[in-house]
Short mmCIF file of C-alpha atoms in Angstrom, two decimals:
data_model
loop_
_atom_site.label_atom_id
_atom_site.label_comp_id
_atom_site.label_asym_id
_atom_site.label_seq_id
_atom_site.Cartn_x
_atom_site.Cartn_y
_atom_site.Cartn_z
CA UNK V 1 89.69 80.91 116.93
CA UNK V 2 91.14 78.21 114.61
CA UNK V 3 94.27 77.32 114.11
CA UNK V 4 94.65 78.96 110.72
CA UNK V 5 93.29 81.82 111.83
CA UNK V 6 95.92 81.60 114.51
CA UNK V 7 98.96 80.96 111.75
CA UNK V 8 98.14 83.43 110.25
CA UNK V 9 97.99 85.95 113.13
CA UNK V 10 101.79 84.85 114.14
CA UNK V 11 102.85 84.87 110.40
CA UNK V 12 101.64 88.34 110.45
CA UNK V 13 103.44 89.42 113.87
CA UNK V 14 106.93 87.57 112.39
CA UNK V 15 106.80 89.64 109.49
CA UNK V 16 106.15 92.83 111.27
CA UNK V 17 108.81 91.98 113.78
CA UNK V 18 111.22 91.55 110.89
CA UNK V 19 110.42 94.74 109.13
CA UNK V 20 110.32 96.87 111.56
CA UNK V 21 114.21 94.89 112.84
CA UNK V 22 115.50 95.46 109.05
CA UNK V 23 113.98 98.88 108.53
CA UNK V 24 113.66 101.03 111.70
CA UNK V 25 115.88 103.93 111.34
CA UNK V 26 117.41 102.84 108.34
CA UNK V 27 118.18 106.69 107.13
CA UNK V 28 119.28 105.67 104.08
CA UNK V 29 122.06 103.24 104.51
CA UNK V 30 120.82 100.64 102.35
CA UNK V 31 124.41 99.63 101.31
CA UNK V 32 125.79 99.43 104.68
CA UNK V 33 122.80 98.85 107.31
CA UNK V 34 120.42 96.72 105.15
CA UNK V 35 122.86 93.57 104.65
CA UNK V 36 124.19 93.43 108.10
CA UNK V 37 120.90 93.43 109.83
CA UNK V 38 119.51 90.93 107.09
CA UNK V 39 122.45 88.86 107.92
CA UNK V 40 121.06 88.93 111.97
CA UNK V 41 117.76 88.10 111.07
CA UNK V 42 118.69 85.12 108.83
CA UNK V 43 121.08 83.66 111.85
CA UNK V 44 118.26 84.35 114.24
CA UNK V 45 115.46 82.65 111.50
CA UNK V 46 118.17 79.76 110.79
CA UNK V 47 118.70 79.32 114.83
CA UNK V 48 114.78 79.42 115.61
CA UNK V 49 113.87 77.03 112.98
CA UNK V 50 116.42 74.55 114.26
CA UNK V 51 115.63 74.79 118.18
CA UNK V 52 112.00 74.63 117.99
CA UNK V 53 112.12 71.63 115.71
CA UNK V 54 114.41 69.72 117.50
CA UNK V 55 113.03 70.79 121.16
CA UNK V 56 108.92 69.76 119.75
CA UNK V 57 110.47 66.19 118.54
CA UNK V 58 112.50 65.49 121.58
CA UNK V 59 109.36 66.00 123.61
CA UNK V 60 107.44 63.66 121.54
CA UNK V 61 110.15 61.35 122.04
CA UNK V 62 110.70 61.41 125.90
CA UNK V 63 106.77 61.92 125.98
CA UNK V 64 107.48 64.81 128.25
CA UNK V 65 107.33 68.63 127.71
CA UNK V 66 109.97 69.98 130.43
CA UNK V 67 112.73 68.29 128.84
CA UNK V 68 114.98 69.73 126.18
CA UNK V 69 117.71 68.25 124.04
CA UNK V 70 119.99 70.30 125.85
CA UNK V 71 120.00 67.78 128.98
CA UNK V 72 121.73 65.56 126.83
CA UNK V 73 124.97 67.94 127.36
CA UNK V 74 125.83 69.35 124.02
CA UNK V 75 125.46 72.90 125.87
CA UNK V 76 128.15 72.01 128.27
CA UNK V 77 130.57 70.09 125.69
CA UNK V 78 130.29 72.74 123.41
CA UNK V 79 131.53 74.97 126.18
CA UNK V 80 134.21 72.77 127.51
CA UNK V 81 135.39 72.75 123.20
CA UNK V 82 135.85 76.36 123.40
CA UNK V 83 137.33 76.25 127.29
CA UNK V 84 139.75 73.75 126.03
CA UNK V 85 140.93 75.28 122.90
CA UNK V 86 141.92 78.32 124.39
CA UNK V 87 143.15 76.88 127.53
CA UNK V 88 145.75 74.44 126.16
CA UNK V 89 146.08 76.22 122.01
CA UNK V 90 145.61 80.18 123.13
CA UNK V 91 143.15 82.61 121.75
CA UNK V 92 145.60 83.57 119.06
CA UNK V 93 144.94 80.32 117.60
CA UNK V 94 143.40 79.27 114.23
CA UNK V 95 140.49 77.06 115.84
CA UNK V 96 139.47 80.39 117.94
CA UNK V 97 140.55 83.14 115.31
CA UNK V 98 139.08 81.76 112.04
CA UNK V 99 134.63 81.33 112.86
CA UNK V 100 134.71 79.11 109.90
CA UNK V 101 136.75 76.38 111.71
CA UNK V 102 135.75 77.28 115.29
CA UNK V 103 131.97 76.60 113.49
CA UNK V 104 132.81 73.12 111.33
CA UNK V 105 134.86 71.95 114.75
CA UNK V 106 132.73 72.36 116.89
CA UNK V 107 129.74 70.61 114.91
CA UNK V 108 131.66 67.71 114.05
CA UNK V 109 132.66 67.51 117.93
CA UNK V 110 128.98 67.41 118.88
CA UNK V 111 127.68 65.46 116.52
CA UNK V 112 130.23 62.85 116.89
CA UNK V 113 129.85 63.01 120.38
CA UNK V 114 125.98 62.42 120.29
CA UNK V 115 126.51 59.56 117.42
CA UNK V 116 129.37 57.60 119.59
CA UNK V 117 126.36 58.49 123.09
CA UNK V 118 123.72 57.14 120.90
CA UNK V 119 125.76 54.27 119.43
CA UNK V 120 126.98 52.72 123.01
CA UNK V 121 123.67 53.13 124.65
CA UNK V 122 121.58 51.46 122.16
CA UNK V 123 123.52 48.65 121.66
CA UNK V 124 120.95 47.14 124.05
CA UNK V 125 117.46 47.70 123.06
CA UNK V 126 115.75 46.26 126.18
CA UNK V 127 117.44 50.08 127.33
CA UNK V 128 114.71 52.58 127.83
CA UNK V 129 114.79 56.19 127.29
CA UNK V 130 115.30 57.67 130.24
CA UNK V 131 118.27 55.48 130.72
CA UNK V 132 119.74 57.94 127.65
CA UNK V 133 118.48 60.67 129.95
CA UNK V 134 119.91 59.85 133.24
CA UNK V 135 123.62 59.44 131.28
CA UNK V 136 123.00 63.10 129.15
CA UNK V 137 122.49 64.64 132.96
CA UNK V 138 125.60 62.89 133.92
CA UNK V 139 127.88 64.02 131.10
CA UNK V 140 126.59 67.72 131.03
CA UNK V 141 127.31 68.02 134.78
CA UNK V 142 130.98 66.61 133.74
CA UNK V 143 131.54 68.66 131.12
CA UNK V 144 130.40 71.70 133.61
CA UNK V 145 132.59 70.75 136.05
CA UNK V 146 135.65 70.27 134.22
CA UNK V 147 134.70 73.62 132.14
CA UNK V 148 134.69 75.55 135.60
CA UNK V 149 137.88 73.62 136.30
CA UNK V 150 139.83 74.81 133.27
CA UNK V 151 137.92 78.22 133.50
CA UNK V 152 139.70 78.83 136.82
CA UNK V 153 142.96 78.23 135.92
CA UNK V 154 143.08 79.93 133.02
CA UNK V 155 144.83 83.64 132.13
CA UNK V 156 142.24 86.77 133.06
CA UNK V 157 142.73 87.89 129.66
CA UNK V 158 142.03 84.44 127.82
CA UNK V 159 139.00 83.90 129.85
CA UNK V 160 137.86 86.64 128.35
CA UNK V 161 137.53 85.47 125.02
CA UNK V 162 135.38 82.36 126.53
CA UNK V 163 133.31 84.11 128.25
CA UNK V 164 131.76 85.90 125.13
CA UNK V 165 131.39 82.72 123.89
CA UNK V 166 129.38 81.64 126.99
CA UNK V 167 126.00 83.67 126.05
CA UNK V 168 124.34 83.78 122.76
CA UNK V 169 124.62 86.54 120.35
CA UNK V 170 123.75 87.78 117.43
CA UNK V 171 126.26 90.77 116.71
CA UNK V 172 129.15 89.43 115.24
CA UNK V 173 127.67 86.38 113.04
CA UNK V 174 129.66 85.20 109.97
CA UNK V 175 127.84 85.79 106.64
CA UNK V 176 129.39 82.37 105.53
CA UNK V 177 128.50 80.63 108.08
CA UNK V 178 124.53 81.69 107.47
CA UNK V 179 124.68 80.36 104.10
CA UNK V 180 126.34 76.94 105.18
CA UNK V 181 124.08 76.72 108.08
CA UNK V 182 120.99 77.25 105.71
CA UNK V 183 121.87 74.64 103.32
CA UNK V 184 122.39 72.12 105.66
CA UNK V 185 119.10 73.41 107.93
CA UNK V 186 117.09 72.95 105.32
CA UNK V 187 117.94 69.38 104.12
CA UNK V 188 117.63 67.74 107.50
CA UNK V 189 114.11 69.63 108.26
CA UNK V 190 112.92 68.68 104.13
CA UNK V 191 114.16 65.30 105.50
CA UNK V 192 112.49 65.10 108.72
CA UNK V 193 109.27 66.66 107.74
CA UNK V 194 108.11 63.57 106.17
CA UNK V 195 108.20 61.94 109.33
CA UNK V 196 105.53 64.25 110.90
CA UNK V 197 102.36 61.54 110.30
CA UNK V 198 104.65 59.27 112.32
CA UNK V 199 105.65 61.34 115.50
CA UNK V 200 101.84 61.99 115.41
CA UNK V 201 101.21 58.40 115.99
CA UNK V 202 104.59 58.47 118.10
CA UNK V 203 102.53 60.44 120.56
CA UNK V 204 100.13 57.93 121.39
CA UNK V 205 103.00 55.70 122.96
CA UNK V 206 105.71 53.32 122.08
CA UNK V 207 103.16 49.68 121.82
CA UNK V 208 99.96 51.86 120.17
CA UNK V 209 102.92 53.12 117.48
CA UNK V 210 104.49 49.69 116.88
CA UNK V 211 100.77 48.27 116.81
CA UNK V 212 99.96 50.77 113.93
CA UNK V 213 103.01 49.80 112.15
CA UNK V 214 105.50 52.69 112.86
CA UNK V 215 109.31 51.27 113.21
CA UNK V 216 109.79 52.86 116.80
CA UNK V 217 113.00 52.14 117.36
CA UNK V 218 114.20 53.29 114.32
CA UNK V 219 112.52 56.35 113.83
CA UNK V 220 113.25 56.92 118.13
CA UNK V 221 117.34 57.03 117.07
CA UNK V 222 116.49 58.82 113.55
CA UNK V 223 114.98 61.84 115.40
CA UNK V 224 117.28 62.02 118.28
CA UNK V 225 120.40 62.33 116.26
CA UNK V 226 118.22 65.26 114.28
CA UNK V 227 117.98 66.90 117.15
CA UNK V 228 121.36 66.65 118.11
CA UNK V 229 122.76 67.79 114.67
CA UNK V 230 120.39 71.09 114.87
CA UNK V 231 121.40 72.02 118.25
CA UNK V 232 124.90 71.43 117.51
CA UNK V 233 124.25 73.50 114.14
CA UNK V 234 122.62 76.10 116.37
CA UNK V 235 124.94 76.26 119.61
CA UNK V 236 127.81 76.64 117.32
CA UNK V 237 126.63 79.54 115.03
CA UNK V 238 125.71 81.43 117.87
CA UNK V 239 126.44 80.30 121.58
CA UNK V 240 124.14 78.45 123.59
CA UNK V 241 120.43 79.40 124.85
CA UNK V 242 119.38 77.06 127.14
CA UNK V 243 115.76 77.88 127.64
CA UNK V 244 114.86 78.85 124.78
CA UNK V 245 113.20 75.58 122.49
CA UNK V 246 111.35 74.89 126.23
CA UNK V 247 109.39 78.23 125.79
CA UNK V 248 108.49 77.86 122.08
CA UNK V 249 107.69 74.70 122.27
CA UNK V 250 105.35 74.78 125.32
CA UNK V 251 103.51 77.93 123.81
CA UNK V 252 103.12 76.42 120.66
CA UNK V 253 101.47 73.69 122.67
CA UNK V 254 99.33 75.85 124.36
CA UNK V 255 98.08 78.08 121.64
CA UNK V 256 96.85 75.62 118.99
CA UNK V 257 94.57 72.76 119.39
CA UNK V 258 95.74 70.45 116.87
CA UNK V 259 98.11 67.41 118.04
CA UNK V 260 99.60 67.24 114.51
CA UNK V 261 103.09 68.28 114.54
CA UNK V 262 103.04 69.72 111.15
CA UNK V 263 100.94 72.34 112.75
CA UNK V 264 102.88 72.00 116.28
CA UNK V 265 106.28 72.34 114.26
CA UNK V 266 105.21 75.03 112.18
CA UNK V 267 104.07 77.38 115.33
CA UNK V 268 106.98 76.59 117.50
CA UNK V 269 109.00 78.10 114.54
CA UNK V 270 107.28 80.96 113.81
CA UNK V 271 106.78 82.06 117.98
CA UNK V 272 110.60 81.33 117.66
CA UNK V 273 111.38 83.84 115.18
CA UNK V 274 109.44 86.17 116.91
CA UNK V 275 110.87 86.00 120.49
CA UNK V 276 114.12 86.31 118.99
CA UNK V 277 113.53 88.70 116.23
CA UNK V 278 111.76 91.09 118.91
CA UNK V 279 113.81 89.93 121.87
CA UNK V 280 117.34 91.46 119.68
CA UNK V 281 115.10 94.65 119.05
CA UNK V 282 114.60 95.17 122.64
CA UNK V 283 118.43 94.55 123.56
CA UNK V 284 119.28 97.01 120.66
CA UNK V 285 116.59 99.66 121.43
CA UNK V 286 115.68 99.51 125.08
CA UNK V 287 118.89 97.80 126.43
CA UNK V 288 121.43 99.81 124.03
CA UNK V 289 123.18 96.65 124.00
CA UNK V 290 123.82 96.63 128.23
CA UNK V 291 122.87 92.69 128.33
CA UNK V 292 122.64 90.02 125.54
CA UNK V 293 119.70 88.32 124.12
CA UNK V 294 120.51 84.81 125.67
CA UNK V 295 120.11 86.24 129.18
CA UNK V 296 117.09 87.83 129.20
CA UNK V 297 115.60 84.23 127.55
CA UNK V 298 117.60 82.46 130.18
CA UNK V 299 116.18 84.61 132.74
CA UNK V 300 112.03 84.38 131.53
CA UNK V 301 112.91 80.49 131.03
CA UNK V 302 113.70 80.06 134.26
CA UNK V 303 110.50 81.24 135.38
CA UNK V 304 108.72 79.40 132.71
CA UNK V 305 110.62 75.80 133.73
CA UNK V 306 109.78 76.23 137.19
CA UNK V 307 106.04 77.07 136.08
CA UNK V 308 105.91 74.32 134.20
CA UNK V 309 107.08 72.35 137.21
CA UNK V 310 104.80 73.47 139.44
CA UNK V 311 101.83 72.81 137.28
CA UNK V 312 103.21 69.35 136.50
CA UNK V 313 103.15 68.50 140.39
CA UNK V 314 99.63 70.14 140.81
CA UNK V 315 98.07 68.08 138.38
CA UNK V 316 99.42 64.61 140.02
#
């Protein structure tokens, strides 16, 4: 089957998926329903689109398909933002209370995080990547440890309020943050797609790139702070999933031929929307809401990671 003919079939399933999300026992409440559950499938659209792209460019970065921009710790900061907050400000407080400035903090806390990480390590370019690796595994497990720290200490009823923030979910998003998320979700993908011809050469390693005339270096720090703004974008407008780009990406991978990442990019995407689209339809439907969303991907990307490991050592 070609790849088109593949598109197609996934465009066809994401659509469904979304239909049958929006209008499934609707009974008429088109006023009250119909907007909320639009709203879902927007955040869940908005938080696909921005996982799978950044998780298919890291890989072509690091040249490796296991890792995910998450290793770089903006999972664990984000958590030790929200453990903090509450732990030294109180859950009554405007940071936690208002999802507008919980959202805007704790984006411009990640992304200035990953700009000052970036900034520091590259100062030397003789540094390779996985030197930026090694130091994102040290300062997530930091971040984790002083999170479970805090977390211990803390008032029952304050933890609480962090621990819904722990798992993903898409029940309570914020209209307004949608909208701000999509406008600045779209710019930085209508910016980064034009840099698809290059990652394709990117793939072919760092001297065959340079020799074909593609600015490595450059576009290497270019793509990794893109990556790092979308997860932050994503992570804050609905919790972390830690799992979830390695899945989309690696099917993507396996289901279409092509190496070009316009066609790589666009699949990830679209399997995105619908393992999240039909993953919140079988929490609402099967699960009556008795887990979240996050978990069960957690739980399948566990399996898949240690798959993917196993293969990995197999084939050396």
């Amino acid at each position: 089957m070609r790849d088109l003919h593949k598109m197609l079939i996934l465009i066809g399933l994401a659509l469904a998926a979304c239909a049958v999300y929006l209008f499934q026992d609707l009974n008429g409440s088109f006023d009250y329903a119909l907007p909320r559950r639009g709203v879902k499938v927007f955040a869940m659209v908005l938080t696909g689109v921005a996982i799978a792209y950044a998780t298919v460019v890291f890989q072509t970065i690091t040249h490796n398909r296991i890792l995910t921009p998450s290793i770089m710790g903006l999972d664990s900061l984000y958590m030790l933002l929200q453990t903090l907050l509450v732990f030294f400000l109180g859950s009554s407080h405007v940071t936690i209370v208002n999802k507008q400035v919980n959202f805007m903090l704790s984006i411009a806390v990640m992304v200035i995080f990953a700009l000052l990480f970036y900034r520091l390590l590259f100062k030397k370019n003789d540094r390779p990547i996985y030197f930026l690796l090694l130091v994102g595994i040290i300062c997530g497990t930091f971040f984790g440890s002083i999170t479970t720290f805090l977390q211990v200490l803390i008032d029952p009823n304050e933890f609480s309020i962090i621990q819904d923030r722990m798992f993903a979910s898409f029940n309570n998003v914020n209209a307004d943050l949608v909208w701000t998320s999509l406008v600045v979700i779209t710019l930085l993908i209508a910016f980064a797609w034009k840099q698809n011809a290059s990652l394709d050469v990117l793939t072919l390693g760092r001297d065959t790139a340079i020799n074909l005339g593609v600015n490595y270096d450059a576009l290497v720090k270019q793509m990794l702070v893109l990556s790092a703004v979308l997860i932050a974008i994503a992570t804050a407008l609905v919790g972390p999933i830690t799992f979830f780009g390695l899945i989309v990406a690696n099917l993507s991978y396996q289901f279409f031929t092509s190496y070009k990442h316009s066609v790589l990019l666009t699949g990830a995407i679209i399997i995105s929307v619908i393992a999240l689209v039909g993953g919140q339809w079988v929490v609402e439907r099967i699960f009556t809401f008795n887990t979240t969303l996050s978990v069960i991907i957690n739980f399948i990307g566990g399996i898949y990671f240690i798959y993917l490991l196993l293969k990995e050592s197999r084939s050396k």
